[in-house]
Amino acid sequence: EVVPAPDLGRHYRAVRRIARGGMGAVWEAQDLRRGGTCAVKVLITGGASESFVQRFAREVVLAEKLGGHPGILAARDSGVT
């Protein structure tokens, strides 16, 4: 399935979708500020309920807290484009 790359704002450029799930999709991206490759999780939009958005925000906070674990990718950024 060919999926158009999302607009990730001015700091990231989507390369390819690497996973998708109930809340959104994870994209391999280029980090234009720090250089290198990163993963960006994009929330599914289009009528997302407030509880859906809050759940996504909680996921970001948890990822930031668990970032020191060697088996978990550290969260470096979050925001809205």
mmCIF file of N, CA, C and O in Angstrom:
data_model
loop_
_atom_site.group_PDB
_atom_site.id
_atom_site.type_symbol
_atom_site.label_atom_id
_atom_site.label_comp_id
_atom_site.label_asym_id
_atom_site.label_seq_id
_atom_site.Cartn_x
_atom_site.Cartn_y
_atom_site.Cartn_z
ATOM 1 N N GLU A 1 0.848 -1.185 0.000
ATOM 2 C CA GLU A 1 0.000 0.000 0.000
ATOM 3 C C GLU A 1 0.891 1.245 0.000
ATOM 4 O O GLU A 1 1.743 1.406 0.858
ATOM 5 N N VAL A 2 0.698 2.106 -0.952
ATOM 6 C CA VAL A 2 1.444 3.362 -1.026
ATOM 7 C C VAL A 2 0.685 4.409 -0.212
ATOM 8 O O VAL A 2 -0.496 4.630 -0.422
ATOM 9 N N VAL A 3 1.390 5.013 0.723
ATOM 10 C CA VAL A 3 0.792 6.014 1.603
ATOM 11 C C VAL A 3 1.578 7.306 1.446
ATOM 12 O O VAL A 3 2.800 7.304 1.541
ATOM 13 N N PRO A 4 0.880 8.426 1.188
ATOM 14 C CA PRO A 4 1.614 9.690 1.066
ATOM 15 C C PRO A 4 2.266 10.065 2.396
ATOM 16 O O PRO A 4 1.703 9.845 3.463
ATOM 17 N N ALA A 5 3.461 10.607 2.323
ATOM 18 C CA ALA A 5 4.182 11.008 3.526
ATOM 19 C C ALA A 5 3.475 12.180 4.193
ATOM 20 O O ALA A 5 3.046 13.114 3.523
ATOM 21 N N PRO A 6 3.354 12.128 5.514
ATOM 22 C CA PRO A 6 2.714 13.243 6.221
ATOM 23 C C PRO A 6 3.650 14.439 6.329
ATOM 24 O O PRO A 6 4.873 14.308 6.227
ATOM 25 N N ASP A 7 3.060 15.601 6.557
ATOM 26 C CA ASP A 7 3.838 16.806 6.846
ATOM 27 C C ASP A 7 4.261 16.723 8.303
ATOM 28 O O ASP A 7 3.413 16.719 9.193
ATOM 29 N N LEU A 8 5.543 16.631 8.568
ATOM 30 C CA LEU A 8 6.049 16.507 9.927
ATOM 31 C C LEU A 8 6.615 17.817 10.449
ATOM 32 O O LEU A 8 7.384 17.836 11.406
ATOM 33 N N GLY A 9 6.238 18.906 9.823
ATOM 34 C CA GLY A 9 6.739 20.210 10.254
ATOM 35 C C GLY A 9 8.111 20.484 9.674
ATOM 36 O O GLY A 9 8.612 19.745 8.837
ATOM 37 N N ARG A 10 8.728 21.531 10.140
ATOM 38 C CA ARG A 10 9.991 21.950 9.531
ATOM 39 C C ARG A 10 11.215 21.251 10.111
ATOM 40 O O ARG A 10 12.316 21.431 9.614
ATOM 41 N N HIS A 11 11.041 20.451 11.172
ATOM 42 C CA HIS A 11 12.192 19.816 11.809
ATOM 43 C C HIS A 11 12.413 18.365 11.385
ATOM 44 O O HIS A 11 13.467 17.800 11.673
ATOM 45 N N TYR A 12 11.416 17.758 10.723
ATOM 46 C CA TYR A 12 11.523 16.358 10.337
ATOM 47 C C TYR A 12 11.008 16.167 8.915
ATOM 48 O O TYR A 12 10.084 16.847 8.490
ATOM 49 N N ARG A 13 11.592 15.203 8.202
ATOM 50 C CA ARG A 13 11.110 14.852 6.866
ATOM 51 C C ARG A 13 10.844 13.357 6.845
ATOM 52 O O ARG A 13 11.748 12.547 7.107
ATOM 53 N N ALA A 14 9.609 12.977 6.546
ATOM 54 C CA ALA A 14 9.215 11.569 6.501
ATOM 55 C C ALA A 14 9.926 10.861 5.359
ATOM 56 O O ALA A 14 10.048 11.395 4.255
ATOM 57 N N VAL A 15 10.409 9.648 5.645
ATOM 58 C CA VAL A 15 11.086 8.833 4.645
ATOM 59 C C VAL A 15 10.182 7.685 4.216
ATOM 60 O O VAL A 15 9.899 7.509 3.038
ATOM 61 N N ARG A 16 9.732 6.874 5.195
ATOM 62 C CA ARG A 16 8.842 5.757 4.884
ATOM 63 C C ARG A 16 8.082 5.344 6.134
ATOM 64 O O ARG A 16 8.580 5.495 7.254
ATOM 65 N N ARG A 17 6.875 4.823 5.929
ATOM 66 C CA ARG A 17 6.081 4.328 7.054
ATOM 67 C C ARG A 17 6.641 2.970 7.453
ATOM 68 O O ARG A 17 6.843 2.105 6.607
ATOM 69 N N ILE A 18 6.894 2.792 8.750
ATOM 70 C CA ILE A 18 7.456 1.532 9.209
ATOM 71 C C ILE A 18 6.493 0.719 10.065
ATOM 72 O O ILE A 18 6.724 -0.465 10.274
ATOM 73 N N ALA A 19 5.412 1.325 10.544
ATOM 74 C CA ALA A 19 4.419 0.595 11.338
ATOM 75 C C ALA A 19 3.143 1.422 11.418
ATOM 76 O O ALA A 19 3.153 2.635 11.224
ATOM 77 N N ARG A 20 2.053 0.746 11.715
ATOM 78 C CA ARG A 20 0.813 1.467 11.995
ATOM 79 C C ARG A 20 0.015 0.676 13.015
ATOM 80 O O ARG A 20 0.160 -0.541 13.136
ATOM 81 N N GLY A 21 -0.807 1.399 13.749
ATOM 82 C CA GLY A 21 -1.600 0.779 14.797
ATOM 83 C C GLY A 21 -2.882 1.548 14.999
ATOM 84 O O GLY A 21 -3.271 2.372 14.166
ATOM 85 N N GLY A 22 -3.525 1.304 16.116
ATOM 86 C CA GLY A 22 -4.818 1.897 16.396
ATOM 87 C C GLY A 22 -4.797 3.403 16.579
ATOM 88 O O GLY A 22 -5.784 4.081 16.317
ATOM 89 N N MET A 23 -3.672 3.951 17.041
ATOM 90 C CA MET A 23 -3.608 5.388 17.304
ATOM 91 C C MET A 23 -2.969 6.179 16.172
ATOM 92 O O MET A 23 -3.123 7.384 16.106
ATOM 93 N N GLY A 24 -2.221 5.503 15.318
ATOM 94 C CA GLY A 24 -1.537 6.250 14.266
ATOM 95 C C GLY A 24 -0.527 5.390 13.548
ATOM 96 O O GLY A 24 -0.643 4.169 13.516
ATOM 97 N N ALA A 25 0.478 6.043 13.004
ATOM 98 C CA ALA A 25 1.522 5.355 12.252
ATOM 99 C C ALA A 25 2.883 5.853 12.703
ATOM 100 O O ALA A 25 3.024 6.989 13.157
ATOM 101 N N VAL A 26 3.874 4.990 12.580
ATOM 102 C CA VAL A 26 5.252 5.360 12.899
ATOM 103 C C VAL A 26 6.001 5.473 11.582
ATOM 104 O O VAL A 26 5.928 4.582 10.733
ATOM 105 N N TRP A 27 6.690 6.587 11.433
ATOM 106 C CA TRP A 27 7.445 6.875 10.207
ATOM 107 C C TRP A 27 8.927 6.965 10.511
ATOM 108 O O TRP A 27 9.320 7.546 11.538
ATOM 109 N N GLU A 28 9.746 6.397 9.639
ATOM 110 C CA GLU A 28 11.172 6.681 9.656
ATOM 111 C C GLU A 28 11.293 8.093 9.102
ATOM 112 O O GLU A 28 10.657 8.433 8.106
ATOM 113 N N ALA A 29 12.096 8.923 9.764
ATOM 114 C CA ALA A 29 12.216 10.313 9.339
ATOM 115 C C ALA A 29 13.653 10.801 9.487
ATOM 116 O O ALA A 29 14.434 10.225 10.244
ATOM 117 N N GLN A 30 13.960 11.855 8.779
ATOM 118 C CA GLN A 30 15.233 12.544 8.927
ATOM 119 C C GLN A 30 15.030 13.686 9.915
ATOM 120 O O GLN A 30 14.086 14.463 9.783
ATOM 121 N N ASP A 31 15.885 13.755 10.912
ATOM 122 C CA ASP A 31 15.856 14.852 11.877
ATOM 123 C C ASP A 31 16.678 15.978 11.271
ATOM 124 O O ASP A 31 17.902 15.884 11.171
ATOM 125 N N LEU A 32 16.011 17.033 10.833
ATOM 126 C CA LEU A 32 16.675 18.122 10.133
ATOM 127 C C LEU A 32 17.423 19.082 11.064
ATOM 128 O O LEU A 32 18.263 19.847 10.618
ATOM 129 N N ARG A 33 17.146 19.042 12.360
ATOM 130 C CA ARG A 33 17.848 19.893 13.328
ATOM 131 C C ARG A 33 19.117 19.228 13.844
ATOM 132 O O ARG A 33 20.169 19.827 13.867
ATOM 133 N N ARG A 34 18.981 17.982 14.274
ATOM 134 C CA ARG A 34 20.108 17.283 14.896
ATOM 135 C C ARG A 34 20.859 16.398 13.921
ATOM 136 O O ARG A 34 21.938 15.916 14.231
ATOM 137 N N GLY A 35 20.256 16.154 12.763
ATOM 138 C CA GLY A 35 20.839 15.225 11.808
ATOM 139 C C GLY A 35 20.500 13.796 12.193
ATOM 140 O O GLY A 35 20.121 13.508 13.322
ATOM 141 N N GLY A 36 20.604 12.914 11.260
ATOM 142 C CA GLY A 36 20.376 11.501 11.532
ATOM 143 C C GLY A 36 18.935 11.081 11.301
ATOM 144 O O GLY A 36 18.080 11.862 10.874
ATOM 145 N N THR A 37 18.708 9.819 11.593
ATOM 146 C CA THR A 37 17.406 9.188 11.392
ATOM 147 C C THR A 37 16.707 9.036 12.731
ATOM 148 O O THR A 37 17.347 8.785 13.754
ATOM 149 N N CYS A 38 15.383 9.155 12.712
ATOM 150 C CA CYS A 38 14.598 8.971 13.921
ATOM 151 C C CYS A 38 13.258 8.342 13.553
ATOM 152 O O CYS A 38 12.940 8.177 12.380
ATOM 153 N N ALA A 39 12.485 7.995 14.551
ATOM 154 C CA ALA A 39 11.130 7.497 14.347
ATOM 155 C C ALA A 39 10.167 8.570 14.823
ATOM 156 O O ALA A 39 10.382 9.189 15.865
ATOM 157 N N VAL A 40 9.107 8.801 14.053
ATOM 158 C CA VAL A 40 8.098 9.797 14.408
ATOM 159 C C VAL A 40 6.743 9.108 14.403
ATOM 160 O O VAL A 40 6.355 8.498 13.406
ATOM 161 N N LYS A 41 6.027 9.171 15.530
ATOM 162 C CA LYS A 41 4.680 8.602 15.599
ATOM 163 C C LYS A 41 3.687 9.714 15.299
ATOM 164 O O LYS A 41 3.726 10.780 15.925
ATOM 165 N N VAL A 42 2.813 9.459 14.345
ATOM 166 C CA VAL A 42 1.839 10.447 13.890
ATOM 167 C C VAL A 42 0.450 9.989 14.290
ATOM 168 O O VAL A 42 0.019 8.882 13.937
ATOM 169 N N LEU A 43 -0.256 10.816 15.029
ATOM 170 C CA LEU A 43 -1.612 10.530 15.477
ATOM 171 C C LEU A 43 -2.569 10.552 14.303
ATOM 172 O O LEU A 43 -2.480 11.423 13.435
ATOM 173 N N ILE A 44 -3.483 9.584 14.271
ATOM 174 C CA ILE A 44 -4.534 9.593 13.261
ATOM 175 C C ILE A 44 -5.421 10.808 13.529
ATOM 176 O O ILE A 44 -5.840 11.039 14.658
ATOM 177 N N THR A 45 -5.670 11.596 12.494
ATOM 178 C CA THR A 45 -6.493 12.794 12.652
ATOM 179 C C THR A 45 -7.848 12.587 11.995
ATOM 180 O O THR A 45 -8.142 11.529 11.483
ATOM 181 N N GLY A 46 -8.633 13.624 11.995
ATOM 182 C CA GLY A 46 -9.937 13.557 11.365
ATOM 183 C C GLY A 46 -11.004 13.121 12.345
ATOM 184 O O GLY A 46 -11.481 12.001 12.296
ATOM 185 N N GLY A 47 -11.332 13.996 13.262
ATOM 186 C CA GLY A 47 -12.409 13.689 14.195
ATOM 187 C C GLY A 47 -11.970 12.890 15.403
ATOM 188 O O GLY A 47 -12.791 12.226 16.024
ATOM 189 N N ALA A 48 -10.688 12.926 15.749
ATOM 190 C CA ALA A 48 -10.221 12.211 16.934
ATOM 191 C C ALA A 48 -10.859 12.824 18.175
ATOM 192 O O ALA A 48 -10.904 14.036 18.324
ATOM 193 N N SER A 49 -11.371 11.961 19.052
ATOM 194 C CA SER A 49 -12.020 12.440 20.266
ATOM 195 C C SER A 49 -10.987 13.033 21.222
ATOM 196 O O SER A 49 -9.788 12.754 21.117
ATOM 197 N N GLU A 50 -11.462 13.809 22.168
ATOM 198 C CA GLU A 50 -10.580 14.408 23.166
ATOM 199 C C GLU A 50 -9.883 13.324 23.978
ATOM 200 O O GLU A 50 -8.697 13.444 24.282
ATOM 201 N N SER A 51 -10.582 12.245 24.309
ATOM 202 C CA SER A 51 -9.952 11.165 25.075
ATOM 203 C C SER A 51 -8.849 10.485 24.259
ATOM 204 O O SER A 51 -7.841 10.048 24.807
ATOM 205 N N PHE A 52 -9.033 10.392 22.964
ATOM 206 C CA PHE A 52 -8.026 9.816 22.063
ATOM 207 C C PHE A 52 -6.764 10.669 22.088
ATOM 208 O O PHE A 52 -5.651 10.159 22.216
ATOM 209 N N VAL A 53 -6.932 11.984 22.008
ATOM 210 C CA VAL A 53 -5.801 12.918 22.035
ATOM 211 C C VAL A 53 -5.107 12.863 23.396
ATOM 212 O O VAL A 53 -3.876 12.851 23.473
ATOM 213 N N GLN A 54 -5.873 12.788 24.473
ATOM 214 C CA GLN A 54 -5.293 12.707 25.815
ATOM 215 C C GLN A 54 -4.501 11.416 25.997
ATOM 216 O O GLN A 54 -3.438 11.412 26.616
ATOM 217 N N ARG A 55 -5.010 10.319 25.446
ATOM 218 C CA ARG A 55 -4.306 9.036 25.519
ATOM 219 C C ARG A 55 -2.954 9.136 24.807
ATOM 220 O O ARG A 55 -1.937 8.642 25.294
ATOM 221 N N PHE A 56 -2.942 9.782 23.659
ATOM 222 C CA PHE A 56 -1.702 9.971 22.908
ATOM 223 C C PHE A 56 -0.719 10.822 23.720
ATOM 224 O O PHE A 56 0.473 10.514 23.789
ATOM 225 N N ALA A 57 -1.213 11.878 24.359
ATOM 226 C CA ALA A 57 -0.361 12.745 25.178
ATOM 227 C C ALA A 57 0.221 11.971 26.355
ATOM 228 O O ALA A 57 1.402 12.146 26.699
ATOM 229 N N ARG A 58 -0.564 11.089 26.977
ATOM 230 C CA ARG A 58 -0.059 10.256 28.078
ATOM 231 C C ARG A 58 1.041 9.317 27.580
ATOM 232 O O ARG A 58 2.019 9.066 28.272
ATOM 233 N N GLU A 59 0.877 8.799 26.378
ATOM 234 C CA GLU A 59 1.886 7.923 25.792
ATOM 235 C C GLU A 59 3.215 8.665 25.631
ATOM 236 O O GLU A 59 4.279 8.100 25.883
ATOM 237 N N VAL A 60 3.166 9.923 25.217
ATOM 238 C CA VAL A 60 4.379 10.734 25.070
ATOM 239 C C VAL A 60 5.067 10.887 26.424
ATOM 240 O O VAL A 60 6.281 10.697 26.545
ATOM 241 N N VAL A 61 4.302 11.212 27.461
ATOM 242 C CA VAL A 61 4.867 11.391 28.806
ATOM 243 C C VAL A 61 5.513 10.098 29.287
ATOM 244 O O VAL A 61 6.632 10.103 29.824
ATOM 245 N N LEU A 62 4.834 8.976 29.093
ATOM 246 C CA LEU A 62 5.398 7.689 29.516
ATOM 247 C C LEU A 62 6.682 7.358 28.755
ATOM 248 O O LEU A 62 7.649 6.877 29.335
ATOM 249 N N ALA A 63 6.695 7.621 27.464
ATOM 250 C CA ALA A 63 7.896 7.366 26.665
ATOM 251 C C ALA A 63 9.064 8.216 27.162
ATOM 252 O O ALA A 63 10.200 7.744 27.219
ATOM 253 N N GLU A 64 8.789 9.460 27.537
ATOM 254 C CA GLU A 64 9.839 10.330 28.056
ATOM 255 C C GLU A 64 10.386 9.795 29.376
ATOM 256 O O GLU A 64 11.591 9.815 29.617
ATOM 257 N N LYS A 65 9.510 9.270 30.242
ATOM 258 C CA LYS A 65 9.939 8.733 31.539
ATOM 259 C C LYS A 65 10.749 7.453 31.377
ATOM 260 O O LYS A 65 11.644 7.182 32.175
ATOM 261 N N LEU A 66 10.435 6.646 30.380
ATOM 262 C CA LEU A 66 11.099 5.357 30.192
ATOM 263 C C LEU A 66 12.302 5.435 29.262
ATOM 264 O O LEU A 66 12.938 4.417 28.980
ATOM 265 N N GLY A 67 12.640 6.620 28.816
ATOM 266 C CA GLY A 67 13.698 6.793 27.836
ATOM 267 C C GLY A 67 15.071 6.306 28.257
ATOM 268 O O GLY A 67 15.916 6.044 27.420
ATOM 269 N N GLY A 68 15.314 6.148 29.534
ATOM 270 C CA GLY A 68 16.606 5.682 29.990
ATOM 271 C C GLY A 68 16.782 4.175 29.899
ATOM 272 O O GLY A 68 17.876 3.652 30.081
ATOM 273 N N HIS A 69 15.726 3.446 29.617
ATOM 274 C CA HIS A 69 15.795 1.988 29.517
ATOM 275 C C HIS A 69 16.451 1.599 28.196
ATOM 276 O O HIS A 69 16.109 2.139 27.148
ATOM 277 N N PRO A 70 17.401 0.660 28.217
ATOM 278 C CA PRO A 70 18.111 0.309 26.983
ATOM 279 C C PRO A 70 17.237 -0.325 25.906
ATOM 280 O O PRO A 70 17.591 -0.304 24.728
ATOM 281 N N GLY A 71 16.080 -0.853 26.268
ATOM 282 C CA GLY A 71 15.208 -1.491 25.283
ATOM 283 C C GLY A 71 14.102 -0.590 24.768
ATOM 284 O O GLY A 71 13.230 -1.027 24.030
ATOM 285 N N ILE A 72 14.117 0.684 25.161
ATOM 286 C CA ILE A 72 13.057 1.620 24.774
ATOM 287 C C ILE A 72 13.664 2.837 24.106
ATOM 288 O O ILE A 72 14.605 3.451 24.633
ATOM 289 N N LEU A 73 13.128 3.177 22.966
ATOM 290 C CA LEU A 73 13.572 4.356 22.238
ATOM 291 C C LEU A 73 13.217 5.616 23.025
ATOM 292 O O LEU A 73 12.094 5.764 23.501
ATOM 293 N N ALA A 74 14.157 6.509 23.187
ATOM 294 C CA ALA A 74 13.934 7.745 23.946
ATOM 295 C C ALA A 74 13.071 8.712 23.130
ATOM 296 O O ALA A 74 13.245 8.856 21.932
ATOM 297 N N ALA A 75 12.136 9.369 23.804
ATOM 298 C CA ALA A 75 11.336 10.418 23.173
ATOM 299 C C ALA A 75 12.161 11.694 23.199
ATOM 300 O O ALA A 75 12.614 12.130 24.263
ATOM 301 N N ARG A 76 12.379 12.304 22.023
ATOM 302 C CA ARG A 76 13.191 13.526 21.955
ATOM 303 C C ARG A 76 12.366 14.768 21.723
ATOM 304 O O ARG A 76 12.839 15.878 21.921
ATOM 305 N N ASP A 77 11.134 14.607 21.289
ATOM 306 C CA ASP A 77 10.342 15.767 20.902
ATOM 307 C C ASP A 77 8.878 15.361 20.855
ATOM 308 O O ASP A 77 8.554 14.196 20.689
ATOM 309 N N SER A 78 7.999 16.316 20.979
ATOM 310 C CA SER A 78 6.569 16.107 20.745
ATOM 311 C C SER A 78 5.965 17.449 20.371
ATOM 312 O O SER A 78 6.525 18.491 20.674
ATOM 313 N N GLY A 79 4.850 17.405 19.689
ATOM 314 C CA GLY A 79 4.218 18.655 19.304
ATOM 315 C C GLY A 79 3.147 18.468 18.259
ATOM 316 O O GLY A 79 2.818 17.353 17.895
ATOM 317 N N VAL A 80 2.641 19.579 17.801
ATOM 318 C CA VAL A 80 1.571 19.593 16.805
ATOM 319 C C VAL A 80 2.078 20.379 15.602
ATOM 320 O O VAL A 80 2.688 21.440 15.753
ATOM 321 N N THR A 81 1.811 19.853 14.386
ATOM 322 C CA THR A 81 2.205 20.582 13.188
ATOM 323 C C THR A 81 0.974 21.157 12.518
ATOM 324 O O THR A 81 -0.117 20.739 12.737
#
